[in-house]
XYZ file of C-alpha atoms in Angstrom:
672
model
C 101.086 -129.973 7.802
C 103.846 -132.569 8.042
C 103.001 -135.906 6.344
C 103.775 -138.014 9.429
C 101.696 -135.739 11.673
C 98.774 -135.858 9.242
C 99.025 -139.664 9.128
C 98.789 -139.694 12.923
C 95.652 -137.531 12.893
C 93.979 -139.740 10.314
C 94.362 -142.798 12.574
C 92.825 -141.232 15.671
C 89.487 -143.079 16.379
C 87.756 -139.882 17.599
C 86.505 -137.149 15.282
C 89.173 -134.428 15.090
C 88.464 -130.980 13.666
C 90.699 -127.934 13.272
C 88.745 -124.669 13.408
C 89.735 -121.155 12.422
C 89.366 -118.309 14.906
C 85.694 -117.894 13.879
C 84.811 -121.512 14.600
C 84.715 -122.810 10.992
C 86.164 -126.207 10.113
C 89.450 -126.121 8.157
C 90.389 -129.802 8.677
C 88.549 -133.027 9.545
C 90.077 -136.490 9.930
C 88.448 -139.681 8.523
C 86.898 -140.543 11.905
C 84.955 -137.256 11.703
C 83.181 -138.518 8.589
C 82.518 -141.900 10.193
C 80.959 -140.375 13.324
C 78.997 -137.490 11.710
C 78.057 -139.051 8.383
C 79.404 -136.085 6.371
C 82.028 -136.525 3.655
C 85.318 -134.699 4.302
C 84.688 -132.057 1.607
C 81.203 -131.442 3.045
C 82.708 -130.518 6.397
C 85.330 -127.989 5.222
C 84.317 -124.338 5.864
C 81.239 -125.477 7.842
C 80.605 -123.913 11.260
C 80.912 -126.148 14.328
C 77.229 -125.488 14.957
C 76.503 -127.812 12.018
C 76.410 -130.708 14.545
C 74.262 -128.870 17.106
C 70.513 -129.564 17.369
C 70.082 -125.824 16.732
C 72.331 -125.352 13.710
C 72.131 -121.548 13.981
C 73.185 -121.372 17.650
C 76.067 -118.966 16.994
C 75.688 -117.442 20.453
C 76.450 -120.766 22.086
C 79.455 -121.357 19.836
C 80.882 -117.902 20.570
C 80.411 -118.481 24.313
C 82.158 -121.869 24.206
C 85.094 -120.460 22.212
C 85.407 -117.584 24.672
C 85.614 -120.107 27.531
C 88.367 -121.924 25.637
C 90.332 -118.688 25.274
C 89.767 -117.853 28.930
C 90.532 -121.235 30.524
C 92.679 -122.891 27.849
C 90.343 -125.901 27.508
C 86.642 -126.747 27.538
C 84.966 -130.160 27.826
C 81.208 -130.421 27.279
C 78.670 -133.231 26.892
C 75.413 -133.037 25.011
C 73.330 -134.061 22.034
C 74.848 -133.721 18.568
C 73.317 -134.476 15.146
C 74.623 -136.605 12.332
C 74.086 -135.683 8.673
C 70.901 -137.809 8.595
C 69.683 -135.905 11.700
C 70.217 -138.899 13.951
C 71.048 -137.610 17.448
C 73.994 -139.007 19.382
C 75.406 -138.178 22.807
C 78.891 -136.764 22.489
C 81.781 -135.536 24.574
C 83.462 -132.527 22.946
C 86.882 -131.163 23.912
C 87.941 -127.722 22.617
C 91.476 -126.298 22.954
C 93.134 -123.163 21.432
C 95.928 -123.243 18.821
C 98.676 -120.599 19.015
C 101.545 -119.842 16.632
C 105.143 -119.272 17.723
C 104.389 -115.673 18.613
C 101.516 -116.925 20.870
C 98.960 -115.473 18.517
C 95.620 -117.354 18.457
C 95.263 -118.980 15.038
C 92.298 -121.295 15.674
C 91.057 -124.224 17.724
C 91.214 -128.003 17.728
C 88.054 -129.979 18.514
C 87.931 -133.644 19.594
C 84.476 -135.241 19.331
C 83.703 -138.642 20.908
C 80.447 -140.592 20.444
C 79.576 -141.621 24.057
C 75.987 -142.738 23.391
C 76.553 -146.306 24.647
C 78.250 -145.084 27.800
C 75.397 -142.651 28.416
C 72.829 -145.425 27.942
C 74.636 -147.551 30.508
C 74.685 -144.663 32.950
C 70.974 -144.054 32.424
C 70.216 -147.781 32.869
C 72.288 -147.870 36.086
C 70.537 -144.752 37.363
C 67.160 -146.308 36.549
C 68.097 -149.549 38.355
C 69.290 -147.591 41.371
C 66.018 -145.662 41.382
C 63.965 -148.873 41.182
C 66.033 -150.397 44.010
C 65.565 -147.256 46.087
C 61.786 -147.361 45.542
C 61.697 -151.067 46.371
C 63.621 -150.570 49.649
C 61.506 -147.597 50.630
C 58.327 -149.630 50.053
C 59.352 -152.645 52.197
C 57.196 -152.736 55.352
C 58.322 -155.882 57.194
C 62.004 -154.912 57.411
C 63.622 -151.700 58.569
C 66.242 -150.995 55.871
C 68.405 -147.887 56.040
C 71.939 -146.623 55.401
C 74.520 -145.155 57.782
C 77.517 -143.005 56.963
C 81.011 -144.093 58.027
C 80.401 -142.703 61.539
C 77.027 -144.404 62.049
C 74.715 -141.481 61.275
C 71.474 -142.337 59.447
C 71.296 -141.178 55.803
C 68.202 -143.046 54.469
C 64.986 -144.379 56.015
C 62.353 -146.708 54.524
C 58.691 -147.376 55.296
C 59.551 -150.582 57.210
C 61.904 -148.613 59.468
C 59.181 -146.079 60.277
C 56.689 -148.882 60.951
C 59.133 -150.871 63.131
C 60.777 -148.076 65.125
C 58.129 -145.330 65.049
C 60.272 -142.470 63.641
C 59.456 -140.618 60.427
C 62.350 -139.941 58.052
C 62.353 -136.241 58.962
C 62.737 -137.108 62.653
C 65.560 -139.628 62.351
C 67.771 -138.875 59.327
C 70.985 -137.283 60.545
C 70.794 -138.893 64.009
C 73.190 -141.591 65.206
C 71.903 -145.176 65.024
C 72.688 -145.635 68.737
C 69.307 -143.916 69.275
C 67.744 -147.414 69.090
C 69.892 -149.006 71.836
C 69.100 -149.565 75.500
C 70.907 -147.609 78.206
C 72.797 -150.748 79.208
C 74.042 -151.251 75.625
C 75.068 -147.603 75.377
C 77.057 -147.817 78.611
C 78.742 -150.934 77.225
C 79.583 -149.051 73.958
C 77.794 -151.744 72.016
C 76.918 -149.635 68.903
C 80.557 -148.629 68.435
C 81.668 -152.243 68.854
C 79.151 -153.490 66.274
C 80.463 -151.093 63.593
C 84.051 -152.193 64.270
C 83.077 -155.841 63.894
C 81.195 -155.095 60.643
C 84.271 -153.372 59.179
C 86.610 -156.154 60.315
C 84.489 -159.122 59.173
C 82.187 -157.642 56.544
C 79.037 -157.768 58.643
C 77.647 -157.973 62.176
C 74.533 -159.994 63.017
C 72.709 -160.639 66.288
C 69.364 -160.774 68.039
C 68.716 -158.462 70.969
C 66.565 -155.763 72.538
C 66.119 -152.436 70.713
C 64.182 -149.275 71.646
C 61.307 -147.691 69.704
C 60.452 -143.988 69.553
C 57.854 -144.360 72.330
C 60.442 -145.942 74.651
C 59.124 -149.503 74.382
C 61.561 -152.315 73.592
C 61.259 -155.026 70.960
C 63.278 -158.159 70.168
C 65.141 -157.557 66.916
C 67.220 -159.443 64.400
C 69.913 -156.991 63.247
C 72.329 -157.255 60.310
C 74.892 -154.462 59.792
C 76.943 -154.713 56.584
C 80.034 -152.603 55.847
C 79.875 -150.943 52.404
C 82.950 -150.367 50.224
C 83.204 -148.685 46.828
C 84.989 -150.034 43.736
C 88.269 -148.705 45.125
C 87.734 -150.678 48.358
C 87.193 -147.486 50.308
C 84.782 -147.702 53.238
C 81.745 -145.508 52.440
C 79.249 -146.465 55.151
C 76.945 -149.270 56.353
C 73.616 -150.852 55.480
C 71.427 -151.883 58.420
C 68.495 -154.307 58.252
C 66.302 -154.797 61.331
C 63.386 -157.179 61.785
C 60.961 -157.222 64.715
C 60.962 -160.793 66.113
C 59.067 -160.045 69.319
C 56.132 -162.322 68.441
C 58.470 -165.161 67.439
C 60.392 -164.881 70.706
C 57.119 -164.939 72.660
C 56.037 -168.049 70.746
C 59.362 -169.748 71.502
C 59.011 -168.913 75.177
C 55.471 -170.324 75.213
C 56.745 -173.529 73.589
C 59.521 -173.793 76.166
C 57.043 -173.329 79.006
C 54.746 -175.939 77.433
C 57.604 -178.448 77.237
C 58.568 -177.666 80.815
C 54.983 -178.111 82.041
C 54.676 -181.458 80.242
C 57.950 -182.695 81.696
C 56.943 -181.513 85.167
C 53.546 -183.207 84.807
C 55.108 -186.578 83.997
C 57.797 -186.258 86.664
C 55.268 -185.448 89.406
C 52.679 -188.165 88.667
C 52.650 -190.427 91.733
C 50.045 -193.107 90.915
C 51.824 -194.340 87.777
C 55.441 -195.241 87.176
C 56.184 -193.475 83.879
C 59.635 -193.714 82.349
C 61.423 -194.022 79.010
C 63.709 -196.764 77.689
C 66.239 -196.506 74.879
C 65.929 -198.841 71.894
C 67.904 -201.502 73.815
C 65.757 -201.328 76.942
C 67.976 -199.095 79.093
C 66.171 -196.665 81.408
C 66.734 -193.012 80.439
C 64.069 -191.163 82.495
C 62.345 -191.720 85.849
C 59.339 -190.011 87.419
C 58.105 -189.669 90.999
C 55.514 -192.425 90.552
C 58.202 -194.874 89.436
C 60.305 -193.991 92.480
C 57.331 -194.507 94.822
C 56.266 -197.824 93.276
C 59.650 -199.448 92.658
C 61.768 -197.819 95.380
C 64.687 -196.599 93.255
C 65.863 -192.997 93.021
C 66.626 -191.673 89.536
C 70.408 -191.735 90.023
C 70.222 -195.385 91.122
C 68.227 -196.697 88.169
C 68.891 -194.552 85.075
C 71.186 -196.420 82.709
C 70.179 -199.887 83.957
C 68.330 -202.456 81.863
C 64.624 -202.620 82.686
C 64.881 -206.366 83.325
C 65.989 -205.397 86.860
C 62.257 -205.371 87.780
C 61.618 -208.984 86.616
C 61.685 -212.229 88.574
C 64.348 -214.880 87.978
C 61.778 -217.089 86.263
C 60.886 -214.273 83.812
C 64.570 -213.697 83.098
C 65.117 -217.406 82.354
C 62.196 -217.183 79.888
C 63.748 -214.085 78.213
C 60.518 -212.237 78.989
C 61.886 -208.629 78.913
C 63.301 -209.025 75.395
C 60.106 -210.722 74.183
C 57.999 -207.826 75.494
C 60.076 -205.298 73.562
C 59.857 -207.428 70.426
C 56.048 -207.590 70.661
C 55.865 -203.819 71.284
C 57.864 -203.233 68.078
C 55.736 -205.670 66.048
C 52.258 -204.517 67.125
C 52.955 -201.033 68.571
C 52.550 -201.890 72.264
C 52.690 -204.683 74.834
C 50.311 -204.912 77.823
C 49.961 -207.418 80.653
C 49.598 -207.914 84.385
C 52.213 -209.810 86.370
C 54.659 -209.913 89.261
C 57.462 -207.364 89.366
C 60.309 -206.707 91.829
C 60.899 -203.637 93.993
C 64.324 -202.401 95.076
C 63.970 -204.172 98.464
C 63.274 -207.504 96.712
C 59.551 -207.581 97.495
C 57.006 -208.475 94.802
C 54.067 -206.394 93.639
C 51.336 -207.143 91.108
C 51.683 -204.699 88.219
C 49.735 -203.581 85.205
C 52.292 -202.556 82.581
C 52.027 -200.968 79.124
C 55.127 -200.790 76.885
C 54.768 -198.670 73.740
C 57.291 -198.432 70.905
C 58.344 -194.812 70.194
C 59.446 -193.661 66.728
C 60.873 -190.384 65.426
C 59.549 -188.402 62.459
C 61.593 -190.570 60.071
C 59.930 -193.731 61.355
C 63.087 -194.879 63.166
C 62.664 -196.641 66.514
C 64.114 -194.405 69.224
C 62.985 -196.296 72.326
C 59.969 -197.233 74.417
C 57.644 -195.631 76.923
C 56.724 -197.783 79.915
C 53.818 -197.148 82.258
C 53.452 -199.265 85.402
C 50.660 -199.324 87.976
C 50.738 -201.191 91.295
C 47.594 -203.370 91.498
C 48.658 -205.352 94.567
C 45.889 -203.953 96.776
C 43.252 -204.721 94.152
C 44.482 -208.284 93.803
C 44.457 -208.681 97.597
C 40.852 -207.498 97.670
C 39.890 -209.948 94.936
C 41.636 -212.762 96.786
C 39.889 -211.890 100.048
C 36.565 -211.887 98.225
C 37.194 -215.301 96.723
C 38.279 -216.702 100.068
C 35.151 -215.275 101.681
C 32.999 -216.905 99.018
C 34.744 -220.254 99.460
C 34.393 -220.100 103.226
C 30.682 -219.374 102.957
C 30.205 -222.248 100.491
C 32.056 -224.684 102.759
C 30.119 -223.484 105.788
C 26.830 -223.933 103.948
C 27.742 -227.481 103.046
C 28.833 -228.257 106.577
C 25.693 -226.867 108.178
C 23.429 -228.248 105.471
C 21.795 -224.921 105.056
C 18.276 -224.747 103.758
C 17.530 -223.455 100.300
C 16.178 -220.242 101.784
C 19.386 -219.623 103.686
C 21.466 -220.429 100.651
C 19.322 -218.092 98.585
C 19.931 -215.301 101.085
C 23.639 -215.942 100.952
C 23.549 -215.937 97.158
C 21.758 -212.626 97.193
C 24.482 -211.197 99.386
C 27.119 -212.667 97.099
C 25.333 -211.183 94.083
C 25.549 -207.763 95.657
C 29.228 -208.362 96.375
C 29.792 -209.542 92.809
C 28.059 -206.423 91.523
C 30.446 -204.348 93.629
C 33.344 -206.352 92.231
C 32.072 -205.871 88.669
C 31.826 -202.139 89.257
C 35.363 -202.149 90.662
C 36.594 -204.064 87.621
C 34.798 -201.631 85.307
C 36.479 -198.664 86.989
C 39.842 -200.400 86.790
C 39.271 -201.161 83.117
C 38.513 -197.492 82.483
C 41.700 -196.546 84.361
C 43.660 -199.000 82.250
C 42.190 -197.509 79.091
C 43.201 -194.043 80.284
C 46.659 -195.417 80.999
C 46.864 -196.868 77.491
C 45.772 -193.552 75.983
C 48.400 -191.683 77.986
C 51.113 -194.052 76.784
C 49.905 -193.656 73.211
C 50.017 -189.854 73.481
C 53.459 -189.945 75.122
C 54.881 -192.041 72.297
C 53.014 -191.866 69.010
C 50.592 -188.929 69.111
C 53.330 -186.487 70.123
C 55.316 -187.558 67.065
C 52.497 -187.636 64.519
C 51.450 -183.948 64.852
C 55.104 -182.944 64.570
C 55.458 -184.869 61.320
C 52.297 -183.222 59.974
C 53.397 -179.751 61.049
C 56.708 -180.156 59.225
C 55.111 -181.697 56.115
C 52.216 -179.263 55.772
C 54.265 -176.169 56.572
C 56.760 -177.209 53.888
C 53.894 -177.631 51.388
C 52.498 -174.228 52.344
C 55.864 -172.590 51.847
C 56.452 -174.277 48.499
C 52.972 -173.899 46.984
C 51.277 -170.907 48.614
C 54.071 -168.538 49.627
C 52.862 -165.709 47.367
C 49.251 -166.034 48.514
C 50.196 -166.095 52.179
C 51.865 -162.673 52.021
C 52.628 -161.511 55.542
C 51.411 -164.897 56.751
C 54.773 -166.370 55.777
C 56.095 -164.861 59.002
C 53.766 -167.058 61.050
C 54.694 -170.017 58.852
C 58.353 -169.451 59.655
C 57.521 -169.354 63.357
C 55.634 -172.632 63.029
C 58.596 -174.240 61.285
C 60.978 -172.874 63.925
C 58.883 -174.399 66.725
C 58.658 -177.737 64.898
C 62.409 -177.685 64.310
C 62.956 -177.025 68.041
C 60.772 -180.018 68.974
C 62.501 -182.203 66.358
C 65.904 -181.235 67.790
C 64.710 -182.085 71.302
C 63.506 -185.533 70.165
C 66.742 -186.154 68.278
C 68.866 -185.297 71.309
C 66.712 -187.477 73.553
C 67.258 -190.274 71.040
C 71.019 -189.776 71.241
C 70.802 -189.917 75.024
C 68.566 -193.007 74.968
C 70.755 -194.921 72.516
C 73.699 -195.126 74.903
C 74.376 -198.829 75.286
C 76.994 -200.771 77.124
C 76.321 -204.291 75.892
C 79.098 -206.761 76.328
C 79.420 -207.568 72.623
C 80.412 -203.949 71.834
C 83.275 -203.773 74.361
C 86.929 -204.161 73.443
C 90.300 -202.451 73.259
C 89.843 -198.916 71.858
C 92.664 -196.763 70.438
C 91.612 -193.289 71.573
C 93.969 -191.485 69.157
C 92.039 -193.029 66.254
C 88.734 -192.178 67.927
C 89.645 -188.484 68.339
C 90.994 -188.324 64.759
C 87.610 -189.621 63.535
C 85.889 -186.940 65.613
C 88.076 -184.189 64.118
C 87.299 -185.488 60.618
C 83.559 -185.200 61.384
C 84.039 -181.673 62.762
C 86.456 -180.531 60.043
C 83.991 -178.066 58.453
C 83.242 -176.372 61.798
C 86.953 -176.232 62.653
C 87.679 -174.522 59.329
C 84.778 -172.076 59.641
C 85.844 -170.972 63.132
C 89.574 -170.994 62.325
C 90.108 -173.142 65.414
C 93.403 -174.760 66.400
C 93.012 -178.280 67.838
C 96.076 -179.832 69.504
C 95.898 -183.541 70.481
C 98.577 -185.421 72.387
C 99.123 -189.136 71.601
C 96.359 -190.922 73.527
C 96.427 -194.415 75.116
C 94.215 -197.414 74.448
C 91.450 -198.243 76.911
C 88.906 -201.003 77.328
C 85.386 -199.929 76.385
C 82.823 -199.181 73.677
C 84.372 -197.279 70.746
C 81.096 -195.664 69.593
C 80.333 -194.340 73.091
C 83.866 -193.001 73.552
C 83.677 -191.333 70.150
C 80.423 -189.661 71.203
C 82.119 -188.510 74.446
C 84.986 -186.713 72.683
C 82.724 -185.406 69.901
C 80.431 -183.722 72.444
C 83.346 -182.203 74.401
C 85.191 -180.876 71.326
C 82.038 -179.595 69.572
C 81.047 -177.798 72.808
C 84.462 -176.114 72.855
C 83.875 -174.956 69.259
C 80.318 -173.774 69.978
C 80.920 -171.874 73.227
C 83.729 -169.733 71.828
C 84.310 -166.054 72.510
C 83.528 -163.520 69.799
C 86.603 -162.275 67.920
C 88.827 -164.857 69.659
C 90.262 -167.742 67.625
C 89.342 -171.008 69.391
C 92.254 -173.058 70.742
C 91.400 -176.591 71.920
C 93.872 -178.962 73.584
C 93.431 -182.664 74.382
C 96.073 -183.919 76.847
C 96.461 -187.057 78.956
C 98.559 -188.647 81.665
C 98.415 -191.749 83.853
C 97.791 -191.369 87.571
C 97.423 -193.871 90.450
C 94.069 -194.009 92.182
C 95.584 -192.664 95.430
C 96.273 -189.358 93.644
C 92.643 -188.823 92.597
C 91.009 -185.698 94.107
C 88.610 -186.487 96.954
C 85.741 -184.988 94.942
C 86.273 -187.485 92.100
C 84.466 -190.778 92.658
C 84.790 -193.176 89.668
C 82.002 -195.673 89.064
C 84.467 -198.581 89.335
C 87.599 -199.048 91.446
C 90.958 -199.419 89.634
C 94.619 -199.232 90.584
C 95.282 -196.431 88.079
C 93.349 -194.102 85.810
C 93.973 -192.311 82.554
C 93.205 -188.618 82.986
C 92.098 -186.762 79.827
C 91.870 -182.944 79.782
C 89.850 -181.228 77.007
C 90.687 -177.522 77.393
C 89.499 -174.441 75.490
C 89.737 -170.648 75.598
C 85.993 -170.124 75.257
C 83.380 -168.203 77.245
C 83.718 -170.413 80.345
C 81.246 -170.552 83.241
C 81.134 -170.067 87.006
C 82.306 -173.185 88.821
C 79.236 -173.193 91.047
C 77.441 -174.651 88.007
C 79.881 -177.583 87.620
C 77.441 -180.266 88.825
C 74.395 -178.687 87.179
C 75.812 -178.758 83.623
C 75.874 -182.573 83.610
C 72.124 -182.843 84.320
C 69.645 -183.528 81.514
C 67.985 -180.390 80.051
C 70.216 -178.067 82.071
C 71.522 -174.990 80.205
C 73.536 -171.956 81.369
C 72.738 -169.883 78.281
C 69.560 -169.031 76.377
C 68.780 -170.794 73.092
C 69.001 -167.466 71.255
C 72.693 -167.244 72.287
C 73.792 -170.846 71.747
C 71.747 -173.604 70.113
C 71.182 -176.926 71.891
C 68.893 -178.825 74.245
C 71.044 -179.338 77.334
C 71.570 -183.086 76.823
C 75.138 -183.254 75.436
C 77.035 -183.172 78.743
C 74.531 -185.574 80.320
C 75.470 -188.003 77.543
C 79.163 -187.465 78.351
C 78.594 -188.265 82.025
C 76.589 -191.377 81.148
C 79.326 -192.662 78.808
C 82.031 -192.098 81.410
C 80.016 -193.824 84.143
C 79.299 -196.767 81.805
C 83.071 -197.164 81.520
C 83.648 -197.057 85.261
C 85.096 -193.557 85.273
C 84.230 -190.034 86.351
C 83.972 -186.605 84.725
C 84.236 -183.074 86.133
C 85.146 -179.592 84.921
C 87.000 -176.452 85.968
C 86.251 -173.110 84.363
C 86.472 -169.344 84.620
C 84.130 -166.935 82.801
C 85.827 -165.214 79.872
C 88.939 -167.412 80.129
C 87.861 -170.922 79.146
C 87.004 -174.379 80.467
C 88.696 -177.713 81.008
C 86.634 -180.923 81.094
C 88.477 -183.700 82.949
C 87.698 -187.374 82.243
C 89.040 -190.286 84.337
C 88.935 -193.795 82.799
C 90.336 -196.995 84.408
C 93.735 -197.928 82.993
C 93.466 -201.686 83.633
C 91.172 -203.705 81.314
C 90.049 -206.244 83.882
C 89.156 -203.598 86.444
C 86.436 -202.004 84.328
C 84.486 -204.250 81.937
C 81.668 -202.347 80.256
C 78.373 -203.070 82.012
C 76.447 -205.997 80.568
C 72.759 -206.197 79.855
C 70.925 -208.141 82.497
């Protein structure tokens, strides 16, 4: 053997043996001693079976050598033994050696210790088995795998429990089995897989079909699976039955709607809400009947509009709000003004309203017209005085006076009973105001606090009850969002000391800074022309553009990159469309267009979208409470302008804002 070649063999890290044609070792490199534990001289002339667990397994050796001669090479894996009988997992490669005449002269054998690799493989296989058992045992979630074409390859216990199919019934079928006929006609399953491949996963909530044909509301997550070579190998699909949660949400919505309808339809009491500055933000039927104003005439005005000039000179409205904040509520009887200028005697209760954080968000105000009662009391007093004067004039006898007194006593008893009933009514009124302001907030705070404690401290003990806990938290979150949005609506203020020259370019830049994370997440493009300065309230105008731009980001089309444009131009008032009626007259107006390429809407809903609590889409599709555009309209009207929209479903929307261009033509409304 050449010296250089032998030096090369000695430096190979694997055990290298040269065997004669009978399978006996004629050469072993140093690594062979290191791996097997035998000295080099102990290995020479030893059969290869020396390293086999059965050292006398000549049959196996002869078979392996015959396979080498037949195929030219043989690679096997199995247990081998060291000198001290320690087993190790090895990969053995056998190849024939021929001389120049192609006569077989022996074999070379390369032996690698792959014990560590084998242990890793066994550990990975064990982990995969544990994961498989865990997935199969999950009952609350349907978890299964699809091949690259959407055919089901695995099925867990949760899937059988949720959808009704056993594994034998469903494996091998296409996952579109669970979709409604409408979804199948719309090729929805195929579209979901394409989205999962393109974006990594697809998630939604929607109706799915069980084995028995019934439908259930499901949360679905489809994830595209790729191997280490980034080759698509299939999908994982996780489904959760949210039917009970959806029913609970619908019940909560109906409850909120019933409560709102109840307040709006009460006719004996004027019940309305004020923001934290005393501006009117809601108006019920009783308030309209008592005070004479329609909702569109009064919402946004300061509640001092109902007070006499004397009360205004005494700063009475502001003092009432201050007392309500200090002690929780303010109550009195006094004269108030109707729309037609007439006076009526009112019982009023003003209650401070706070959110869950203890922040003042406004006031509830309940008013009752007591004019008829006061007239009756006055008539009674006048009757008493007339009888007393008559008695004195006629010098009535004691008996006659006694008879009159008896009659008056009966009348006074009637009056006392009337007063008692009125007192009870007032107490009921106070209780209603308390419930409408404080008691509706306090349970919400407790629900949020206690549900959080339950989740943090008793999650393991609750087990499947965590599902109901999540529903409770979802409902509380919905109510909290509603209160927060009402607060935003109620806080709109147009006080004189907040008005000034506003650079709208800076305002919109601030808005885009606030929305930067959402813009990045959606990949949106926002294009803003240089904008003019206007006269108004900078915080309100910032809220206007923030609502319009965030709506454009929220109501985007799936798989379409949002494009939002803010443009402007100056136009004389004579060029305004006939349908546009600004709140204040001006010679010219700045027109601002906020356009998007989102989902759009039918233009028959143009007026409806600016009403409070009005929504064109379900909460499961797009989050929100239906107050944002109402805020926009209120801001624009406060600034003497107008707002409208044009849209087309599937193409996009443009919201058009008109603001007076001349400072003196549109001062922001002052508090009375």
